Amino acid sequence: MTMGTAVATMPAALDVNTLPQFVDPLPLPQIAERQGYRPSPADPKLKVPFYRIAAQPVASKVHRDLPPTRFWSFGSSIPGPTLETRSGEPLLVEWVNALPKEHFLPIDRTIHGAEADQPAVRTVIHMHGAKTKPESDGYPDDWVVPGKSSLYYYPNQQDAAMLWYHDHTLGINRLNVYAGLFGAFFIRDGVEEALNLPKGKYELPLTLYDRLLTREGQLLYPVSPDPQSPWVPEVAGNAILVNGKLFPYLEVEPRKYRFRALNASNSRFYHLSLVDKASDRLSFHQVGTDQGLLPAPVPLTFLEISPGERADLVVDFSEHRGEQLILRNDAFVIMQFRVAAGKVSDTSSLPSALRPVPKIPESQAVQTRLLTLNEYVNKSGNPVMLLLNASHWSLPVTEKPVLGSTEIWTLINPTNDSHPIHLHLVRFQILDRQTYEPWLFQTKRELHFLGPPVPPDPNEAGWKDTVRADSRMVTRIIVPFTGYTGRYVWHCHILEHEDNEMMRPYEVVAAP
Ligand SMILES: [Cu+2]
């Protein structure tokens, strides 16, 4: 990255190595409090649980030795309050914008949707992974200004999974999420409960997000050297927070735990491992992915998780009584687990089969779409804009799957980055990834493969809603378009990319 005056005037960043590690216990997000019941929009004779959740400024300590950090959150801490329900039990949320009229992070007024005539502070909330009608999906244009709210209906007619809510406002989504506007949503069901996985105090969320902190412990959102266009292609923080704390510790019993991991970072991919004192990697199991349980537990010693993805993990501490284990991202310390010394009885299970995930046959697809991921760079080689299928956000809708039909989306990535691609409304399965010759495709639109198709990793072989489209590869997903008709979006979940045009509308249409 080129250095310029704007960079030079940024406040000094914190050296996190000066802070003592493992002085703060891992916090758990608050549980969302129901405000009562309201008539269901689907059937006014039915009353459904109603929540009122407000985005508001908050000061929260990320470390014992730092002053409180200014955030925007949906509660008194970050992440916001956790919502929980059962499959098939709907709920209503009134998402309130109770923020000030000025943003505290640098808006780029050259970005689409954030032009000078647009209000600085706008919010619209998307429930990532939820199957909802378009009017409750948090379309990026459906933002509200401070003092206003939106009432969203979530039918929750879907399998048990960890979903998450976050801001999705056109042009400033990256800033609103960076400010802290996100939280978790758990859907439960009988299939999951029958498995007897660790639950109650033995099931914990691990929401990971990195932030660039100043020496005063305040959020720093980096800017480009051009003051007219402060957008940067990605953000790498100096502090990796877990449930809101830097270098937290968690006291655990020597038994099985279930950890619901979420990568809520703007652009960081994590490469997680759990190591002992000798830096040996310990094995753990992944039991679920974005859209719920895998067919069977997958043993891992290493987990890659890209922005927007979730990993449902079971870690057995029973062989590590009295030890202190470290969760790392590559070589960097994230948090510590302190395993108690005594013996405990553990009645939870890790069954060898979890739930069937029947493979969708390719023959079921009625259409295959070739969709490119595009990066445009300036003379210095820095990205200035990213597109899907070489199309700006504002162009007419080109992807119009028929409700109830199945399609194959072939994501062609000639760029040097991996892009986590998320489709709203639907869940899908990964078919394969394959290296190809980008130049031939760009000039002649010919797909010339350079290697055999690689099946998804075992821990991706379930229902997904976000997929890594790896660099210089073709990634194919098979998608049943069930649910509702109407306009939704698909986009890269690197939020800097999404805000700068790497998002497109798509429309589910009724069968003719
Ligand atoms: Cu991207």
XYZ file of C-alpha atoms and ligand atoms in Angstrom:
513
model
C 0.000 0.000 0.000
C 1.311 3.460 -0.885
C 1.796 5.864 2.004
C 0.363 9.354 1.760
C -0.448 12.329 3.907
C -3.823 10.960 4.951
C -2.138 7.805 6.238
C 0.553 9.807 7.983
C -2.034 11.805 9.950
C -3.842 8.718 11.246
C -3.588 8.249 15.010
C -0.911 5.857 16.222
C -1.975 2.225 16.380
C -1.818 0.231 19.595
C 0.976 -2.327 19.980
C -1.116 -5.176 21.374
C 2.053 -6.969 22.504
C 2.379 -4.396 25.279
C -0.852 -5.686 26.866
C -0.926 -8.611 29.283
C -2.782 -11.626 27.893
C -5.589 -13.586 29.537
C -6.607 -11.030 32.166
C -10.257 -10.782 31.017
C -12.707 -13.686 31.124
C -14.456 -14.474 27.842
C -17.759 -12.574 27.927
C -21.018 -14.070 26.738
C -23.437 -11.814 24.850
C -26.668 -10.899 26.616
C -29.784 -12.844 25.671
C -32.346 -10.683 23.822
C -35.333 -9.765 25.990
C -38.787 -10.301 24.547
C -41.051 -7.235 24.773
C -44.263 -9.230 24.505
C -46.347 -10.619 21.681
C -47.745 -9.076 18.511
C -50.125 -10.364 15.831
C -48.334 -12.393 13.159
C -48.224 -10.691 9.741
C -48.796 -14.176 8.260
C -51.915 -14.831 10.356
C -53.249 -11.942 12.539
C -55.110 -14.443 14.769
C -51.719 -15.736 15.950
C -49.532 -13.853 18.412
C -45.780 -14.148 17.957
C -42.868 -13.038 20.190
C -41.885 -9.426 19.637
C -38.436 -7.915 20.178
C -37.413 -4.277 19.964
C -33.686 -3.976 19.338
C -32.049 -0.573 19.020
C -28.746 0.351 17.425
C -27.135 2.860 19.766
C -23.737 4.253 20.811
C -22.012 2.293 23.564
C -18.659 2.350 25.348
C -17.228 -1.096 25.975
C -13.920 -2.237 27.460
C -12.099 -4.650 25.160
C -9.229 -5.162 27.626
C -8.640 -4.554 31.336
C -5.817 -2.083 30.655
C -7.527 -0.044 27.927
C -10.111 2.704 28.392
C -13.624 1.925 27.074
C -13.845 1.818 23.281
C -16.581 3.729 21.497
C -18.772 1.370 19.441
C -22.262 1.266 18.007
C -24.159 -1.766 19.217
C -27.579 -3.312 19.662
C -27.033 -3.681 23.390
C -24.727 -2.649 26.202
C -21.842 -4.631 24.700
C -20.625 -6.131 21.429
C -21.838 -8.445 19.942
C -25.473 -7.415 20.412
C -28.011 -9.562 22.275
C -28.421 -13.163 21.150
C -31.806 -14.160 19.736
C -32.969 -17.739 20.045
C -35.990 -19.655 18.770
C -37.086 -23.064 17.527
C -37.539 -24.075 13.915
C -41.069 -23.169 12.784
C -41.600 -20.641 15.588
C -41.716 -17.166 14.049
C -40.754 -13.896 15.669
C -40.928 -10.179 15.005
C -38.084 -7.726 15.501
C -38.423 -3.970 15.409
C -34.939 -2.817 14.402
C -34.564 0.740 15.703
C -31.995 3.269 14.559
C -31.190 5.174 17.794
C -27.820 6.400 16.560
C -26.570 10.004 16.376
C -26.860 11.892 13.074
C -23.105 11.899 12.406
C -20.929 8.887 11.666
C -17.669 8.469 13.617
C -15.972 6.477 10.849
C -14.793 7.893 7.476
C -17.560 7.745 4.834
C -16.394 7.618 1.223
C -18.831 9.858 -0.636
C -17.646 8.489 -4.003
C -19.069 5.032 -3.160
C -22.464 4.173 -4.650
C -25.300 4.824 -2.231
C -23.123 7.005 0.031
C -23.064 10.135 -2.137
C -22.966 13.595 -0.560
C -26.763 13.944 -0.731
C -27.297 10.789 1.371
C -27.681 10.946 5.175
C -24.455 10.014 6.954
C -26.108 7.630 9.403
C -28.430 4.975 7.994
C -29.099 1.394 9.093
C -30.851 -1.664 7.705
C -30.485 -5.087 9.307
C -30.075 -8.367 7.441
C -30.498 -11.742 9.150
C -27.682 -13.703 7.515
C -28.852 -17.223 6.692
C -32.556 -16.611 7.309
C -35.298 -17.505 4.869
C -37.578 -14.450 4.922
C -39.739 -12.495 2.536
C -37.871 -9.697 0.712
C -39.479 -6.954 2.827
C -37.863 -8.443 5.970
C -34.524 -9.378 4.418
C -32.805 -6.033 4.880
C -32.418 -4.992 1.264
C -29.450 -2.541 1.127
C -31.698 0.320 -0.070
C -34.242 -0.200 2.735
C -32.259 1.806 5.303
C -33.740 4.100 7.925
C -32.296 7.257 9.498
C -31.916 7.944 13.263
C -35.286 8.004 15.024
C -36.868 5.525 12.595
C -37.296 1.750 12.691
C -38.298 -1.281 10.584
C -40.512 -4.169 11.723
C -39.188 -7.463 10.333
C -40.906 -10.862 10.418
C -38.828 -14.056 10.633
C -40.879 -17.237 9.962
C -37.917 -19.509 10.918
C -39.181 -22.343 8.699
C -35.700 -23.788 8.460
C -33.334 -26.232 10.132
C -31.417 -25.554 13.336
C -28.416 -23.323 12.670
C -26.465 -20.340 13.913
C -27.561 -17.291 11.935
C -26.365 -13.775 12.573
C -27.791 -10.311 12.143
C -25.766 -7.391 10.905
C -26.062 -4.071 9.148
C -26.402 -4.152 5.361
C -26.715 -0.474 4.411
C -25.728 0.437 0.855
C -22.341 2.166 0.724
C -21.572 2.183 4.481
C -22.165 -1.421 5.480
C -18.439 -1.951 6.166
C -18.409 1.033 8.550
C -21.606 0.091 10.393
C -20.485 -3.499 10.982
C -16.998 -2.303 11.969
C -18.693 0.055 14.451
C -20.269 -3.045 16.050
C -23.731 -3.563 14.536
C -24.075 -7.360 14.661
C -25.203 -10.237 16.864
C -26.121 -13.940 16.830
C -29.385 -15.801 16.262
C -29.799 -19.492 17.103
C -32.523 -21.665 15.624
C -33.016 -24.992 17.443
C -34.834 -28.146 16.381
C -35.613 -31.686 17.506
C -32.995 -33.280 15.244
C -30.273 -31.298 16.961
C -31.667 -31.909 20.457
C -31.886 -35.689 19.933
C -28.115 -35.803 19.373
C -27.313 -34.853 22.980
C -24.472 -32.527 21.970
C -23.025 -30.395 24.810
C -25.597 -27.774 25.801
C -26.463 -25.143 28.397
C -23.303 -23.721 29.944
C -21.268 -26.123 27.798
C -22.363 -24.492 24.536
C -20.852 -21.078 23.830
C -20.658 -18.642 20.925
C -17.194 -17.597 19.750
C -17.688 -14.534 17.581
C -14.382 -13.431 16.071
C -13.759 -9.960 14.660
C -10.596 -7.971 14.288
C -10.319 -4.251 14.800
C -7.559 -1.695 14.361
C -7.223 0.028 17.741
C -5.416 3.258 18.565
C -3.124 3.559 21.577
C -6.134 4.998 23.403
C -8.078 1.847 22.587
C -10.370 3.553 20.081
C -11.505 2.177 16.713
C -9.409 3.217 13.771
C -10.830 2.588 10.330
C -7.980 2.933 7.816
C -8.221 5.328 4.877
C -6.548 5.506 1.498
C -4.006 8.251 0.682
C -6.702 10.056 -1.343
C -8.818 12.219 1.009
C -11.558 12.421 -1.663
C -11.887 8.659 -1.763
C -10.922 7.119 1.604
C -12.146 3.586 0.688
C -9.609 0.824 1.275
C -9.852 -2.659 -0.304
C -9.567 -4.475 3.021
C -8.957 -4.009 6.734
C -6.589 -5.978 8.944
C -6.898 -5.158 12.619
C -4.152 -5.303 15.230
C -6.611 -6.758 17.747
C -8.626 -9.959 17.316
C -11.629 -9.800 19.628
C -13.647 -12.793 20.795
C -17.171 -11.919 21.990
C -15.830 -8.392 22.557
C -12.549 -9.035 24.379
C -8.911 -9.013 23.361
C -6.895 -12.040 24.627
C -9.679 -13.396 26.849
C -9.490 -16.622 28.834
C -12.167 -19.213 29.458
C -12.195 -21.631 32.388
C -13.468 -24.985 31.197
C -14.132 -28.366 32.772
C -12.282 -31.415 31.427
C -15.189 -32.520 29.216
C -16.813 -31.820 25.838
C -17.877 -28.300 24.868
C -19.738 -27.059 21.833
C -18.442 -23.781 20.390
C -20.452 -21.880 17.794
C -17.797 -19.966 15.865
C -18.670 -17.015 13.639
C -16.320 -14.905 11.571
C -17.866 -11.423 11.863
C -14.734 -9.663 10.581
C -14.860 -7.219 7.700
C -12.182 -8.960 5.653
C -9.970 -11.264 7.722
C -9.911 -15.008 7.031
C -8.948 -17.037 10.118
C -6.720 -20.109 10.153
C -7.538 -21.475 13.570
C -5.780 -24.092 15.605
C -5.866 -25.143 19.241
C -2.423 -25.795 20.665
C -0.954 -27.044 23.921
C 2.159 -25.892 25.782
C 4.419 -27.677 23.295
C 2.601 -25.884 20.433
C 1.217 -29.232 19.274
C -2.058 -28.908 17.440
C -4.921 -30.672 19.166
C -7.746 -32.319 17.300
C -11.366 -31.209 17.564
C -14.520 -31.891 15.563
C -16.667 -29.755 13.330
C -20.314 -30.842 13.556
C -22.019 -28.095 11.600
C -21.549 -25.361 9.064
C -23.407 -22.178 8.015
C -26.802 -23.841 7.651
C -26.670 -26.414 10.408
C -25.439 -29.909 11.099
C -23.048 -31.828 8.855
C -23.828 -35.484 7.997
C -21.091 -36.595 10.413
C -18.483 -34.975 12.675
C -15.308 -34.022 10.807
C -12.028 -34.327 12.756
C -9.806 -31.258 12.328
C -6.570 -29.833 13.663
C -6.970 -26.663 11.621
C -9.996 -24.636 10.592
C -10.247 -21.990 7.907
C -13.217 -19.660 8.340
C -13.882 -16.741 6.000
C -15.997 -13.635 6.679
C -19.670 -14.536 7.139
C -19.064 -18.272 7.662
C -19.993 -20.232 10.803
C -18.423 -23.392 12.208
C -20.126 -25.530 14.838
C -17.344 -27.184 16.828
C -17.054 -29.802 19.555
C -13.861 -29.713 21.610
C -13.145 -32.430 24.151
C -10.937 -31.148 26.989
C -11.064 -34.418 28.969
C -7.535 -35.438 27.978
C -6.121 -32.041 28.978
C -6.898 -31.796 32.693
C -4.981 -28.967 34.321
C -3.576 -27.676 31.027
C -3.701 -24.252 29.470
C -4.523 -24.354 25.767
C -4.297 -21.559 23.240
C -6.576 -20.787 20.313
C -4.392 -19.315 17.599
C -4.854 -17.638 14.250
C -1.752 -18.765 12.347
C 0.981 -17.893 14.876
C -1.064 -15.226 16.691
C -2.692 -15.788 20.050
C -6.475 -15.279 20.161
C -7.533 -16.695 23.529
C -6.743 -19.178 26.291
C -8.660 -22.171 27.656
C -7.872 -23.080 31.282
C -8.854 -26.690 31.824
C -9.736 -27.589 35.412
C -7.718 -30.388 37.022
C -10.396 -32.577 38.618
C -12.374 -35.365 36.971
C -15.963 -34.685 35.889
C -18.679 -36.857 34.410
C -19.727 -35.850 30.921
C -23.110 -37.170 29.806
C -23.105 -35.330 26.457
C -22.409 -37.173 23.206
C -20.601 -36.762 19.940
C -22.616 -39.163 17.748
C -20.932 -40.627 14.666
C -23.926 -39.655 12.485
C -25.578 -36.242 12.837
C -28.262 -35.829 10.162
C -28.620 -36.830 6.529
C -27.624 -34.171 3.999
C -28.649 -35.802 0.691
C -26.470 -34.641 -2.192
C -28.451 -32.714 -4.796
C -27.830 -34.420 -8.160
C -26.444 -32.084 -10.823
C -29.141 -33.369 -13.167
C -31.698 -31.545 -11.016
C -30.339 -28.147 -12.125
C -32.428 -26.472 -14.833
C -29.881 -23.735 -15.458
C -26.141 -23.106 -15.124
C -24.935 -19.534 -14.789
C -21.333 -18.509 -15.419
C -20.634 -15.631 -13.043
C -17.297 -13.826 -12.879
C -15.688 -12.043 -9.944
C -13.834 -8.950 -11.124
C -11.218 -6.711 -9.564
C -10.126 -3.381 -11.096
C -6.760 -1.981 -10.050
C -5.082 1.422 -10.368
C -1.580 2.091 -11.716
C -0.053 1.055 -8.390
C -1.856 -2.265 -8.573
C -4.246 -1.458 -5.719
C -7.877 -2.465 -6.224
C -10.198 0.490 -6.828
C -13.441 -1.385 -7.449
C -14.797 -4.935 -7.527
C -17.730 -6.261 -9.523
C -19.752 -9.402 -9.955
C -20.155 -10.448 -13.548
C -18.596 -7.120 -14.607
C -21.865 -5.423 -13.617
C -22.486 -2.474 -11.349
C -25.070 -2.723 -8.565
C -27.413 -0.348 -10.356
C -27.701 -2.332 -13.610
C -30.953 -4.228 -14.282
C -31.342 -7.633 -12.624
C -29.842 -10.411 -14.754
C -30.174 -13.437 -12.413
C -33.829 -14.466 -12.220
C -34.170 -18.047 -10.919
C -37.655 -19.554 -10.858
C -39.114 -20.273 -7.414
C -38.764 -23.990 -6.666
C -36.114 -24.603 -9.327
C -32.504 -25.645 -8.816
C -29.569 -23.918 -10.514
C -25.803 -24.312 -10.678
C -23.898 -21.094 -10.135
C -20.362 -21.294 -11.510
C -18.240 -18.651 -9.790
C -15.216 -17.789 -11.919
C -12.504 -16.010 -9.962
C -9.568 -14.639 -12.004
C -8.434 -12.363 -9.111
C -5.589 -12.949 -6.677
C -8.000 -12.938 -3.718
C -10.346 -15.514 -2.314
C -13.854 -14.007 -2.065
C -16.489 -15.443 0.311
C -19.693 -15.321 -1.741
C -23.037 -15.169 0.089
C -26.510 -15.599 -1.393
C -29.472 -14.286 0.580
C -32.657 -16.392 1.070
C -31.197 -19.764 0.076
C -28.963 -22.569 1.268
C -26.789 -24.453 -1.174
C -24.226 -27.228 -1.565
C -20.707 -26.879 -2.929
C -20.119 -29.113 -5.967
C -16.414 -28.554 -6.589
C -13.518 -26.192 -7.210
C -11.213 -26.393 -10.190
C -8.194 -24.409 -11.414
C -8.626 -22.885 -14.852
C -6.883 -20.648 -17.357
C -8.157 -17.084 -16.657
C -6.794 -15.490 -19.839
C -8.595 -17.915 -22.167
C -11.851 -17.266 -20.367
C -11.391 -13.507 -20.436
C -10.603 -13.357 -24.143
C -12.719 -16.179 -25.594
C -15.083 -17.070 -22.727
C -13.686 -20.602 -22.887
C -13.369 -22.573 -19.651
C -10.104 -24.478 -19.968
C -9.410 -26.429 -16.782
C -5.863 -26.945 -15.541
C -6.596 -29.672 -13.015
C -9.274 -32.093 -11.875
C -12.350 -30.863 -9.986
C -11.711 -30.845 -6.234
C -14.683 -31.805 -4.038
C -15.550 -29.532 -1.097
C -13.540 -30.063 2.083
C -15.265 -32.569 4.423
C -16.258 -29.703 6.742
C -17.916 -27.876 3.815
C -19.952 -30.904 2.728
C -23.205 -29.711 4.305
C -25.673 -26.896 3.711
C -23.895 -23.591 3.171
C -24.911 -19.981 2.588
C -21.412 -18.549 2.109
C -18.694 -20.133 -0.009
C -15.038 -19.365 -0.552
C -14.531 -18.665 -4.248
C -10.785 -19.202 -4.247
C -8.276 -17.291 -6.339
C -7.869 -18.451 -9.963
C -10.405 -21.184 -9.496
C -13.893 -21.996 -10.680
C -16.188 -22.766 -7.736
C -19.508 -24.438 -8.466
C -22.493 -24.423 -6.124
C -25.906 -26.039 -6.573
C -28.779 -23.947 -5.245
C -32.448 -24.845 -4.736
C -34.345 -21.526 -4.901
C -37.073 -22.259 -2.360
C -38.965 -19.851 -0.127
C -40.346 -16.682 -1.619
C -40.415 -14.672 -4.808
C -38.941 -11.200 -4.928
C -35.721 -9.274 -4.942
C -32.702 -10.368 -2.901
C -28.950 -9.849 -3.151
C -25.797 -11.903 -3.555
C -22.417 -10.477 -2.716
C -18.867 -10.891 -1.523
C -18.722 -10.965 2.296
C -15.477 -9.019 2.409
C -17.401 -5.916 3.427
C -14.998 -3.486 1.765
C -15.654 -5.320 -1.528
C -19.396 -5.533 -0.994
C -19.632 -1.774 -0.363
C -17.632 -1.000 -3.500
C -19.934 -2.748 -5.998
C -19.193 -6.436 -5.324
C -22.901 -7.024 -4.780
C -25.740 -7.625 -7.198
C -29.503 -7.932 -6.900
C -31.134 -11.170 -7.982
C -34.815 -11.928 -8.262
C -36.720 -15.121 -7.562
C -39.608 -15.203 -10.022
C -42.824 -17.229 -10.002
C -43.019 -20.226 -12.331
C -44.627 -19.170 -15.621
Cu -14.476 -9.996 -2.345
